[in-house]
PDB file of C-alpha atoms in Angstrom:
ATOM      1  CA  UNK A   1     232.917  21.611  41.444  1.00 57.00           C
ATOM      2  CA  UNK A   2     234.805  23.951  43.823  1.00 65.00           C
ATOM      3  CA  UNK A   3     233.713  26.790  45.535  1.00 73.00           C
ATOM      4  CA  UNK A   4     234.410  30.664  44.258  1.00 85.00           C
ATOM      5  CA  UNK A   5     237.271  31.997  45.244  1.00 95.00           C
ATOM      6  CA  UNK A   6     237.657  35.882  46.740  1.00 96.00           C
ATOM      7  CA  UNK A   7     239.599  36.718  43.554  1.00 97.00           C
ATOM      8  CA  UNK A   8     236.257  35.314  41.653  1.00 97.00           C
ATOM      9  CA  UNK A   9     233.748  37.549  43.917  1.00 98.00           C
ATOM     10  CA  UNK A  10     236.356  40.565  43.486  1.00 98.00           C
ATOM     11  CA  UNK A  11     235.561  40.197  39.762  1.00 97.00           C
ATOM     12  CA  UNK A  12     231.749  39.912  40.090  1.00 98.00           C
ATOM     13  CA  UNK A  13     232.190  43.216  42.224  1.00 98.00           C
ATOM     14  CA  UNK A  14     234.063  44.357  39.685  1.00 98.00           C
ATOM     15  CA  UNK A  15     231.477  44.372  37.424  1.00 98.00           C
ATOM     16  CA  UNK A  16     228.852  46.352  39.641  1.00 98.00           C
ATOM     17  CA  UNK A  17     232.008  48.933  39.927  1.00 98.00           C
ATOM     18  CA  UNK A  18     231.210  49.135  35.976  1.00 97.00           C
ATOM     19  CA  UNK A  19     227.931  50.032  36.721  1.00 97.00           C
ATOM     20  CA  UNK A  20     228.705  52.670  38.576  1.00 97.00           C
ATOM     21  CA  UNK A  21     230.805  54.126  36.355  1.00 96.00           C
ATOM     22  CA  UNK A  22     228.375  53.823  33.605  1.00 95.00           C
ATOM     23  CA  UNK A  23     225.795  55.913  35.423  1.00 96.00           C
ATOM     24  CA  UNK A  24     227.866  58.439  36.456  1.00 96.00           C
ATOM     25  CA  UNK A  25     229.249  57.565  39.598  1.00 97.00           C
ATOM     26  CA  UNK A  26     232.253  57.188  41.298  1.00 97.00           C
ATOM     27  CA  UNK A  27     233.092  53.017  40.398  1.00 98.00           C
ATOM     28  CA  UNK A  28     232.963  50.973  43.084  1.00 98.00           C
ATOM     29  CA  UNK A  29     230.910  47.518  43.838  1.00 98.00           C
ATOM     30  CA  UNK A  30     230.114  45.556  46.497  1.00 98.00           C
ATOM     31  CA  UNK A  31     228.490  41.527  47.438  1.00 98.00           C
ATOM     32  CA  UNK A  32     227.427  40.322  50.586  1.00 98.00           C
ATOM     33  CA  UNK A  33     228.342  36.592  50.363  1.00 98.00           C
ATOM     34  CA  UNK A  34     227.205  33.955  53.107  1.00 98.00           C
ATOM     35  CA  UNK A  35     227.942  30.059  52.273  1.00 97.00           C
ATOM     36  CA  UNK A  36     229.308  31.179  48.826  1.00 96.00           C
ATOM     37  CA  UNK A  37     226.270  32.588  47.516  1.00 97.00           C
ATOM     38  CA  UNK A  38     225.680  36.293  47.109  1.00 98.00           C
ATOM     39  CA  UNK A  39     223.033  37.506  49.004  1.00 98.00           C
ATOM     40  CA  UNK A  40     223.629  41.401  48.922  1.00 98.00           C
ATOM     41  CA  UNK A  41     224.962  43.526  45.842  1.00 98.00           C
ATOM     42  CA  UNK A  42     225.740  47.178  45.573  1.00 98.00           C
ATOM     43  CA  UNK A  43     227.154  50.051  43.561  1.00 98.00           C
ATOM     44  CA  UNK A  44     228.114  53.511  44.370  1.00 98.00           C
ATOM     45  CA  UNK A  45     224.836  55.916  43.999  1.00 97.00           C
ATOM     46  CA  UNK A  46     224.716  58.501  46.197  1.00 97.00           C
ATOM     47  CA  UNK A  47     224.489  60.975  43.039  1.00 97.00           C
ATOM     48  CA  UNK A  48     221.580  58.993  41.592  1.00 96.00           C
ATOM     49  CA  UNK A  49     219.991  58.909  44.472  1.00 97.00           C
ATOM     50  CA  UNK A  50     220.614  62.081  46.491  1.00 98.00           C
ATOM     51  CA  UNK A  51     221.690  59.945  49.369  1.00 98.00           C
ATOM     52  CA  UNK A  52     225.337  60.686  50.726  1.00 97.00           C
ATOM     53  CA  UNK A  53     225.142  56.710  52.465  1.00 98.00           C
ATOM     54  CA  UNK A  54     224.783  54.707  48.888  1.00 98.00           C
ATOM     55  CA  UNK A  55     227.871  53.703  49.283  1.00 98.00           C
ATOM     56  CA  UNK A  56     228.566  50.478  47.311  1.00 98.00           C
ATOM     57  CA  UNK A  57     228.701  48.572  50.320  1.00 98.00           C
ATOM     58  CA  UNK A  58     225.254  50.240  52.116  1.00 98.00           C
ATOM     59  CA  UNK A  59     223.701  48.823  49.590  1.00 98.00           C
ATOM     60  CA  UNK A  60     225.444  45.307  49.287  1.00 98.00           C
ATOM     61  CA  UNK A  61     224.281  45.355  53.629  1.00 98.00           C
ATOM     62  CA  UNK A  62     220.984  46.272  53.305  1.00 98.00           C
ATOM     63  CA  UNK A  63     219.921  44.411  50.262  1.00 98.00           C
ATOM     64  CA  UNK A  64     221.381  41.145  52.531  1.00 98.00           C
ATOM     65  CA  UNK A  65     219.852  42.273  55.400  1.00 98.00           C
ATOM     66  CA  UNK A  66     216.369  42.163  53.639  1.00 98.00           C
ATOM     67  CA  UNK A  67     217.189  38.673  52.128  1.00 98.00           C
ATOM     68  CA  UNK A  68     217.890  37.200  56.075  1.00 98.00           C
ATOM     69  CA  UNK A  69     215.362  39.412  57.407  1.00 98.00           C
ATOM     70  CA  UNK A  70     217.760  40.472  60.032  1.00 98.00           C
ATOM     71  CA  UNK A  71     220.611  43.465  60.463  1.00 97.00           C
ATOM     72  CA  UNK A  72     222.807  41.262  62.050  1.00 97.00           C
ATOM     73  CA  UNK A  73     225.017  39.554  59.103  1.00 98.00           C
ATOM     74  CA  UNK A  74     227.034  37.158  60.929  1.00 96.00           C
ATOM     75  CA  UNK A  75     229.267  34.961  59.349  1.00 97.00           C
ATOM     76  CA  UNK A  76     228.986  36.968  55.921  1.00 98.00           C
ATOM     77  CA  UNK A  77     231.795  37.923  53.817  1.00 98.00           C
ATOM     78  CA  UNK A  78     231.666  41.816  51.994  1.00 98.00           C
ATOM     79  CA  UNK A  79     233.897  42.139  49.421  1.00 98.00           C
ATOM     80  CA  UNK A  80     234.522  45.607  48.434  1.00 98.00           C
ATOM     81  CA  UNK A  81     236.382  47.129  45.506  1.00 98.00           C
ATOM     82  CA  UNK A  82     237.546  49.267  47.528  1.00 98.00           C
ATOM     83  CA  UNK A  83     239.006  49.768  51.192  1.00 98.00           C
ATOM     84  CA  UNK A  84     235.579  51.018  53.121  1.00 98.00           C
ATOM     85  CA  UNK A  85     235.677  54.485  54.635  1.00 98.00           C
ATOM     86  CA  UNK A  86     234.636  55.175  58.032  1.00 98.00           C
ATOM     87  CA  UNK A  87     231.197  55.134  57.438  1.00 98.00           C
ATOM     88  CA  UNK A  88     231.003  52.103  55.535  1.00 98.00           C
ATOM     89  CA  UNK A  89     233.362  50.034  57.792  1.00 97.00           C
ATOM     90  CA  UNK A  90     230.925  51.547  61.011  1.00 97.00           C
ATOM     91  CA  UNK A  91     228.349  49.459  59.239  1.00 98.00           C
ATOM     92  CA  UNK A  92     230.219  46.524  58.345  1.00 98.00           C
ATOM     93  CA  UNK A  93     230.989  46.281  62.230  1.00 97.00           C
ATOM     94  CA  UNK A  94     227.584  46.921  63.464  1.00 96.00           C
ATOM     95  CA  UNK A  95     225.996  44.668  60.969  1.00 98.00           C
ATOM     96  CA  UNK A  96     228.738  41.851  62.687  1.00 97.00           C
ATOM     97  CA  UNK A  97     229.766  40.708  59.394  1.00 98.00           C
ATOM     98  CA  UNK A  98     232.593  38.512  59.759  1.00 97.00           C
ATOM     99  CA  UNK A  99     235.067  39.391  56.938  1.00 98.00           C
ATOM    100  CA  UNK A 100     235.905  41.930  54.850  1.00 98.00           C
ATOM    101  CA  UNK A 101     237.906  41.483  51.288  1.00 98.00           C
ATOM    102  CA  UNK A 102     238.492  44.960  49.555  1.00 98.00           C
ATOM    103  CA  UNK A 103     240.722  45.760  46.635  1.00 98.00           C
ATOM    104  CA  UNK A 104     242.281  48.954  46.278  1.00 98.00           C
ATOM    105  CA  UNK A 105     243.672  50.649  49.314  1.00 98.00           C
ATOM    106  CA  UNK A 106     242.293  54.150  49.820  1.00 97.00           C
ATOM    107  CA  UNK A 107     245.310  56.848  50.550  1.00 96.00           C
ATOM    108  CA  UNK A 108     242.658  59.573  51.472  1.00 96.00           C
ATOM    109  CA  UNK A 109     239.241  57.981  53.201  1.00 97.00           C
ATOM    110  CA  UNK A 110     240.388  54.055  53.792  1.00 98.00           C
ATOM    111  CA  UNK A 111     239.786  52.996  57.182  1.00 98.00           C
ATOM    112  CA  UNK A 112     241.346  49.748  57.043  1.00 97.00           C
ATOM    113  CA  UNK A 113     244.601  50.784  57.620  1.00 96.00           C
ATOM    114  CA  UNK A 114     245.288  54.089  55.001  1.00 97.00           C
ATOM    115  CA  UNK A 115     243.680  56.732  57.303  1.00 97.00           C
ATOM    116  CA  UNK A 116     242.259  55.084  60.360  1.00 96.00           C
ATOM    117  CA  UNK A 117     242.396  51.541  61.184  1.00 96.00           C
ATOM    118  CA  UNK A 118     238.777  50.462  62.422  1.00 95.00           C
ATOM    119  CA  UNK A 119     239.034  46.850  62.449  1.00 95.00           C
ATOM    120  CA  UNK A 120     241.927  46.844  65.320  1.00 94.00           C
ATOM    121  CA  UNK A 121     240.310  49.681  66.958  1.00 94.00           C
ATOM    122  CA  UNK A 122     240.693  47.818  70.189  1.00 93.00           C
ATOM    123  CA  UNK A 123     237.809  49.506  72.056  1.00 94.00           C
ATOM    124  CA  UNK A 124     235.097  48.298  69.461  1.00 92.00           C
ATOM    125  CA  UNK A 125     233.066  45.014  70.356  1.00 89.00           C
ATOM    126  CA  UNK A 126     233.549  43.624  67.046  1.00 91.00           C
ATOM    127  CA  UNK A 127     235.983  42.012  65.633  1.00 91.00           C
ATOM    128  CA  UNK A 128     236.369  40.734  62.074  1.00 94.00           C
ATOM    129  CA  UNK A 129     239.151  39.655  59.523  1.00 96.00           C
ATOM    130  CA  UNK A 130     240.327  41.960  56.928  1.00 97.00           C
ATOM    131  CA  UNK A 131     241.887  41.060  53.727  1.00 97.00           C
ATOM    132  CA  UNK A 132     243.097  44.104  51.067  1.00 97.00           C
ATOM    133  CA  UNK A 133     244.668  43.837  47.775  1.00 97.00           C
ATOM    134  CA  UNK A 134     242.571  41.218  45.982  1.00 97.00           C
ATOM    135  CA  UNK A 135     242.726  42.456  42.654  1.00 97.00           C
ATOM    136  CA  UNK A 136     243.709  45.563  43.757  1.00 97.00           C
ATOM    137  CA  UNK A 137     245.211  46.585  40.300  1.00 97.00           C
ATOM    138  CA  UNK A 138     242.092  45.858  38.727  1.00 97.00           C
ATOM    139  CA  UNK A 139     240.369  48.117  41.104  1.00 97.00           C
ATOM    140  CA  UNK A 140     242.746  50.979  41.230  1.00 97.00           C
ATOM    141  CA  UNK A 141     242.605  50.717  37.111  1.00 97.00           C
ATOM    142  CA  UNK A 142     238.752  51.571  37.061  1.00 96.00           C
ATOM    143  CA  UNK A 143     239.217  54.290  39.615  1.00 96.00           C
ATOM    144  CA  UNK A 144     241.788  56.074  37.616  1.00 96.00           C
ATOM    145  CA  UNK A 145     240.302  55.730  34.256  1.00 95.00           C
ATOM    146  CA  UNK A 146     237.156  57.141  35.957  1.00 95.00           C
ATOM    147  CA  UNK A 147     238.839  59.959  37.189  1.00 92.00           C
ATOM    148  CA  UNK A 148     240.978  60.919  34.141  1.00 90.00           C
ATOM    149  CA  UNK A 149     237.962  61.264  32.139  1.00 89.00           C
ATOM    150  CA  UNK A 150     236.504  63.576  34.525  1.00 80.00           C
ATOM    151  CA  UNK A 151     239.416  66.027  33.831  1.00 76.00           C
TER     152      UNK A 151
END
């Protein structure tokens, strides 16, 4: 039996991205992964719950965090429908997670390289890898289907 693949978590966070969208909210999903197994999920709710930080990937971090009892996430993967903003990837660093896979790139808020480039911010402590594009079509689909029914 092998072991998921990023393309196969991408898909999984696709999903939560459709839960999102299904209540309402802008579609985007998270996991927190660590030795292959999810131990964090999220979807976008800040509109459900009146919090402007339930960001998908908040809530992938802290649900993981609970599940280690820790904040520090070393050598966990996120995986991201979408490229983090600032605020998101300010957690991801201070939570030490140790890679990052995101699918669509973000023209207006990413800061993996669109707006800002956190990761190779060279006076931050951490360090991790950054991979964008995994299913990015995918990703970028739900978004604008989201958005054109809004108009």
């Amino acid at each position: 039996m092998s072991s998921p693949s990023d393309t196969d978590f991408m898909r999984r966070a696709l999903l939560l991205a459709g839960q999102a969208a299904e209540e309402g909210e802008v579609p985007i999903g998270a996991l927190l992964v660590l030795d292959n197994e999810v131990i964090g999920e999220g979807w976008n709710r800040p509109i459900a719950s009146h919090d402007p930080t339930a960001h998908a990937e908040i809530m992938a971090l802290r649900a993981g965090a609970q599940v280690l009892k820790n904040y520090r996430l070393t050598d966990a993967t996120l995986y991201a429908t979408l490229e983090p903003c600032a605020m998101c990837l300010g957690a991801v660093l201070n939570a030490r997670v140790s890679r990052l896979v995101f699918g669509a790139w973000d023209a207006k808020a990413g800061a993996c390289g669109s707006v800002i480039d956190l990761p190779r911010e060279p006076r931050l402590a951490h360090r991790l890898d950054v991979f964008g594009g995994v299913c990015s079509e995918e990703s970028a689909s739900l978004l604008r289907q989201f958005f054109a029914s809004r108009r």
